[in-house]
Coordinates of C-alpha atoms in Angstrom, one line a residue:
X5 CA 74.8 121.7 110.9
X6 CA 77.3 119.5 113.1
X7 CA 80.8 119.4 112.0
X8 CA 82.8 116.1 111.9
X9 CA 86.3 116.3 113.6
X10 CA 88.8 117.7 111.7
X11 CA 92.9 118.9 112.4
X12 CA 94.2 122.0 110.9
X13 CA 97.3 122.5 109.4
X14 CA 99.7 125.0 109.6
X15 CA 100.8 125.3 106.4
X16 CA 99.2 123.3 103.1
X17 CA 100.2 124.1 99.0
X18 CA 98.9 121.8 96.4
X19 CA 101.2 122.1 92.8
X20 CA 99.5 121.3 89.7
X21 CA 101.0 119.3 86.9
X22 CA 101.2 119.0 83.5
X23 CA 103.3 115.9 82.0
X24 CA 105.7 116.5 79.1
X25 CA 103.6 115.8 75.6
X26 CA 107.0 115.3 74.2
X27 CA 107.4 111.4 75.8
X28 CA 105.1 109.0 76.9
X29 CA 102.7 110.1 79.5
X30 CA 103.7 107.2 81.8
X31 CA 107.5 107.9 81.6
X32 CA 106.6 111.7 83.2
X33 CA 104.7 109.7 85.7
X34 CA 107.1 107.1 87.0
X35 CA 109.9 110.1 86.6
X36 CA 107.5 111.8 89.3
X37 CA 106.7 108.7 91.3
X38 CA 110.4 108.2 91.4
X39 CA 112.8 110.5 91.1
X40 CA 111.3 113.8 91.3
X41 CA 110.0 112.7 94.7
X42 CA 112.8 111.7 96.0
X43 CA 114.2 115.1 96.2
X44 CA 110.5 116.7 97.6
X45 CA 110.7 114.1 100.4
X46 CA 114.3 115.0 101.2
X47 CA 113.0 118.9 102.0
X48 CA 113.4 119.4 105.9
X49 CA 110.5 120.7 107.8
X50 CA 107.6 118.1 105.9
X51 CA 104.7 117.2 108.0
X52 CA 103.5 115.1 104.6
X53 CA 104.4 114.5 101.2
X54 CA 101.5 113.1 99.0
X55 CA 101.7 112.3 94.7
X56 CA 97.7 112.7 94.1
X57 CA 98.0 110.7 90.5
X58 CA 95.0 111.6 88.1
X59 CA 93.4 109.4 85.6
X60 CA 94.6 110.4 82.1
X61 CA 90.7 110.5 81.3
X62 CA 89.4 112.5 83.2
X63 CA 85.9 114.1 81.5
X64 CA 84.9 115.2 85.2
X65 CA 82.7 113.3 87.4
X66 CA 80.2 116.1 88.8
X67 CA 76.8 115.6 87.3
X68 CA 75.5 118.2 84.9
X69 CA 74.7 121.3 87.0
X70 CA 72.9 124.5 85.4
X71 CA 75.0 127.4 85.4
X72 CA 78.6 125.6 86.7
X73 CA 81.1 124.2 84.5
X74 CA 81.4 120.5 85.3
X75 CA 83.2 119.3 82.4
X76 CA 86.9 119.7 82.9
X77 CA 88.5 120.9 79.2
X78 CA 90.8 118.9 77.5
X79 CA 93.6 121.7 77.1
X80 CA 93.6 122.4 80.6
X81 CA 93.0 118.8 81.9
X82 CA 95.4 118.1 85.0
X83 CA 97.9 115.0 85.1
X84 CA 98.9 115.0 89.0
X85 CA 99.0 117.1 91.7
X86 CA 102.0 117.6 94.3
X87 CA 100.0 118.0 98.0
X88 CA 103.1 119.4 100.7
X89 CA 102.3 120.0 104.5
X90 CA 104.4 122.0 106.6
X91 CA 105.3 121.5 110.3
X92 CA 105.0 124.9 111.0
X93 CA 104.8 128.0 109.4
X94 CA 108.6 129.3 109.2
X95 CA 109.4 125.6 107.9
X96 CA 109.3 126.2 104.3
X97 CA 112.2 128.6 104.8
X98 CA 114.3 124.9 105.9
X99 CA 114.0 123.7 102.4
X100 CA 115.1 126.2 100.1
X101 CA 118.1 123.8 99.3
X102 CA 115.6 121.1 98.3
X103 CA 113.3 123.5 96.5
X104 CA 116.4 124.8 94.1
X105 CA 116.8 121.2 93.1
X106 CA 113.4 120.5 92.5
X107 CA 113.2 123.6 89.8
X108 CA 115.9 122.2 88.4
X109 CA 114.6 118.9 87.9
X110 CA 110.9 120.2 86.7
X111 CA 111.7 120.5 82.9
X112 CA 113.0 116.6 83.1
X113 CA 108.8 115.6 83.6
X114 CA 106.7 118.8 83.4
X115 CA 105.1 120.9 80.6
X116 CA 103.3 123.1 83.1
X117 CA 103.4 123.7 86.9
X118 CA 101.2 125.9 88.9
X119 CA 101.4 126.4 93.2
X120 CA 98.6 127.1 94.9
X121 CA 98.9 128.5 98.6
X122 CA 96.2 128.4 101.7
X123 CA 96.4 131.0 104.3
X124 CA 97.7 129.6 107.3
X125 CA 95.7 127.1 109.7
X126 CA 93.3 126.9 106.5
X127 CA 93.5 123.5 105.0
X128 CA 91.6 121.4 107.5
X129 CA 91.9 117.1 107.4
X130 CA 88.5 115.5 108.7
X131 CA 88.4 112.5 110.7
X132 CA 85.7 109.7 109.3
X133 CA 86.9 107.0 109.3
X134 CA 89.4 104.7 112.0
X135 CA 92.9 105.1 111.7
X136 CA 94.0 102.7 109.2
X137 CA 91.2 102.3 106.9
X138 CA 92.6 103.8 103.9
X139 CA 89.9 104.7 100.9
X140 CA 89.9 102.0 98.1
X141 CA 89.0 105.4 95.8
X142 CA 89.3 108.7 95.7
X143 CA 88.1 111.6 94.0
X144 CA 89.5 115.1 93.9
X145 CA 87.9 118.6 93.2
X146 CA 88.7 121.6 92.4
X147 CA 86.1 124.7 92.8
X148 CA 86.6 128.1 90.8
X149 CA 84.3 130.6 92.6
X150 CA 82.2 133.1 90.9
X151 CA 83.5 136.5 89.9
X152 CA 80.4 138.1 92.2
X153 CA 81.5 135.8 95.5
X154 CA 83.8 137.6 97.7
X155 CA 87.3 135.6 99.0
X156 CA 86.0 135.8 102.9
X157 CA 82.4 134.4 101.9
X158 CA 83.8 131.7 99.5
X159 CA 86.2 130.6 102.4
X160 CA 83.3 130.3 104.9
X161 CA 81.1 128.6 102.5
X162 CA 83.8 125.8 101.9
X163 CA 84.2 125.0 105.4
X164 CA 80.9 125.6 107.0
X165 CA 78.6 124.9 104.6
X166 CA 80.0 122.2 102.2
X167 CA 82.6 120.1 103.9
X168 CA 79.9 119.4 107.4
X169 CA 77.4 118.9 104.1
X170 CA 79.7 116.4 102.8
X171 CA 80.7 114.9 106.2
X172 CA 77.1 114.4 106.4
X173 CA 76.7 112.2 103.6
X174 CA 78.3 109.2 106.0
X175 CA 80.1 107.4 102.6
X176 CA 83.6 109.6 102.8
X177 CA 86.6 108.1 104.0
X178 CA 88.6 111.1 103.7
X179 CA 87.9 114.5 103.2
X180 CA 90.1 117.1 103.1
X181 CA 89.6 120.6 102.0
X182 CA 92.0 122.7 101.2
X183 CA 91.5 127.0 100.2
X184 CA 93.6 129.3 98.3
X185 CA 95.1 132.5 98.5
X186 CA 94.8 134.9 94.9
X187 CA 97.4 132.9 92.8
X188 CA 100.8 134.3 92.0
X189 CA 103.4 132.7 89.6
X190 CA 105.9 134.2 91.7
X191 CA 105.9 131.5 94.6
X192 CA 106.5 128.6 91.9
X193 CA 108.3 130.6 89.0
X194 CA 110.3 127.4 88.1
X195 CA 112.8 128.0 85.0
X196 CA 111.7 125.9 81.3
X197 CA 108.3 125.2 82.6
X198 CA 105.3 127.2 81.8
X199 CA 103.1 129.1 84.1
X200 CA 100.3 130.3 82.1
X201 CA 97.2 130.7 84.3
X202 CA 95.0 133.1 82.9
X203 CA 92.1 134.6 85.1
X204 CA 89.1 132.8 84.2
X205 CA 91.2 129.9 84.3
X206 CA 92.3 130.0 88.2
X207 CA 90.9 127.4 91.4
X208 CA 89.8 129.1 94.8
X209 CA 89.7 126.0 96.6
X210 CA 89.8 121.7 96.5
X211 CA 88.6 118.9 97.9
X212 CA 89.6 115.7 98.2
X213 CA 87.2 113.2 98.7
X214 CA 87.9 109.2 99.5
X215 CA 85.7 106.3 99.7
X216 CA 85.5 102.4 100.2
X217 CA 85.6 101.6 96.4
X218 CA 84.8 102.7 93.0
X219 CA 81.1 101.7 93.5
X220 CA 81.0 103.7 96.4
X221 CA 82.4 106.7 94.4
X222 CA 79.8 106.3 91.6
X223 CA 77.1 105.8 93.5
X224 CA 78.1 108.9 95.3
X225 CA 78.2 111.3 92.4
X226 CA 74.8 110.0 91.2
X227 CA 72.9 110.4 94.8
X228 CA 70.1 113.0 95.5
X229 CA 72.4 114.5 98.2
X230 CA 74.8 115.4 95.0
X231 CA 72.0 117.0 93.5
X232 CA 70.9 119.0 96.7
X233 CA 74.7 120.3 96.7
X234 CA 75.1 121.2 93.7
X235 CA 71.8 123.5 93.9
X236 CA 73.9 124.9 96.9
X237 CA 77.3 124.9 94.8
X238 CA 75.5 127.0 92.0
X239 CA 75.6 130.3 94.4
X240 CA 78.9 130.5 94.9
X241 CA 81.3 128.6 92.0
X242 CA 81.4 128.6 88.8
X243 CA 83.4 126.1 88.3
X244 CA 83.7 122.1 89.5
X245 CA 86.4 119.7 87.7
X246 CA 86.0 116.5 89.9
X247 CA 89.0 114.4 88.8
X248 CA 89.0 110.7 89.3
X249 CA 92.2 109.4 91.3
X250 CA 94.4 106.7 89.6
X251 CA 96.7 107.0 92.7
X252 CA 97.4 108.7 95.9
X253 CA 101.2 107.8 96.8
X254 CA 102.3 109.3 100.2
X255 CA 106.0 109.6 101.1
X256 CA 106.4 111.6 104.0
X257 CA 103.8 111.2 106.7
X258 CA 104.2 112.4 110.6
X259 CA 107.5 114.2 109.1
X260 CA 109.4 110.9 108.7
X261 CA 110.3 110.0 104.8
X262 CA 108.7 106.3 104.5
X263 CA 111.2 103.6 103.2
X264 CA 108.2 102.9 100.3
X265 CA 105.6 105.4 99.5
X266 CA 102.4 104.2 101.1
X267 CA 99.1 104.0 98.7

């Protein structure tokens, strides 16, 4: 199977997110749109900054699939996720300033925040479509593998078996995969917030998916070449929460903080 161009980068975590239940769910979100990301933007040593926004319903778009949980549960259901790309590898040592800050300011918006890591070089950004042509609609994945599916073979499925599968398809406008190492609250052990990630509970991997509109997206999850990867999927996850995208907000991009975030 060809594989479509792709760049990867040194050094990728995604944080998930869990708005306060306390206040308004919109109030965490514009407190995170504005504030909170001021400060992440300010951290030296960003290649890119990006606020992936998540629908606050959000049943899970994957189709049915026999033996893979599709349906994402409502007491575990994900608000936003925080995507951060290093310049290099040593640059996340540059920001510990920044990073002390943000702690502090978690407990202001967030219930719940978990970090997820890739090892290095592992997140990989495919090229499909011309530079400009930003996706009218996005989708984002996240894939829990199954207990019997070693680390190493779960890796090389993601990246050279299902993202030239979904290259293939020709509809993406982005695609970006992105796989983890074993999680550890350690990395992200921010002070008020919880941290609770049980076991059966964890992601190994995500994918984030854009495309030319919300037709585009639906028509997408309903296709035969869906179905033939999900027959595919069923060996090696157990797990697929597809998450519509309300928003994808960049702030830092090329390393330089933009004077507006960029949709």
């Amino acid at each position: 199977m060809s594989v479509a161009p792709y760049n990867r980068k040194p050094l990728t975590s995604s944080i998930l997110l869990w708005v306060r239940t306390d206040q308004p769910r919109q109030t965490g979100m514009d407190h995170w749109s504005g504030p909170h990301s001021g400060i992440i933007s300010a951290t030296p040593g960003l290649e890119e900054y990006r606020q992936i926004h998540l629908a606050e319903r959000n049943p899970g778009l994957w189709p049915d699939t026999r033996g893979i949980e599709t349906a994402i549960p409502a007491d575990r259901r994900i608000d936003g996720v925080a995507e951060v790309t290093f310049r290099s590898i040593l640059a996340p040592l540059q920001g510990r300033a920044q990073t002390r800050l943000a702690f502090k300011d978690e407990i202001n918006v967030f219930r719940r925040t978990l970090l997820y890591a890739g090892p290095p070089y592992s997140a990989r950004w495919y090229r499909l479509a011309e530079p400009g042509r930003r996706p009218g609609a996005r989708a984002f994945v996240y894939l829990r593998r199954r207990p019997d599916v070693g680390g190493r073979a779960f890796r090389r499925f993601v990246t050279g078996e299902l993202a030239p599968a979904l290259a293939g398809t020709g509809v993406l406008r982005e695609l970006r995969t992105q796989t983890f190492l074993p999680w550890n609250e350690k990395l992200w052990d921010t002070p008020d917030v919880a941290h609770d990630n049980p076991v059966d509970q964890r992601f190994h991997a995500s994918v984030s998916l854009g495309f030319d509109d919300p037709g585009a997206r639906a028509a997408f999850f309903a296709s035969r070449e869906v179905e033939r990867l999900s027959s595919a999927l069923a060996r090696h996850v157990s797990a697929i929460h597809a998450y519509d995208v309300s928003a994808a907000l960049t702030y830092v991009s090329g390393g330089v903080i933009l004077p507006h975030y960029r949709e």
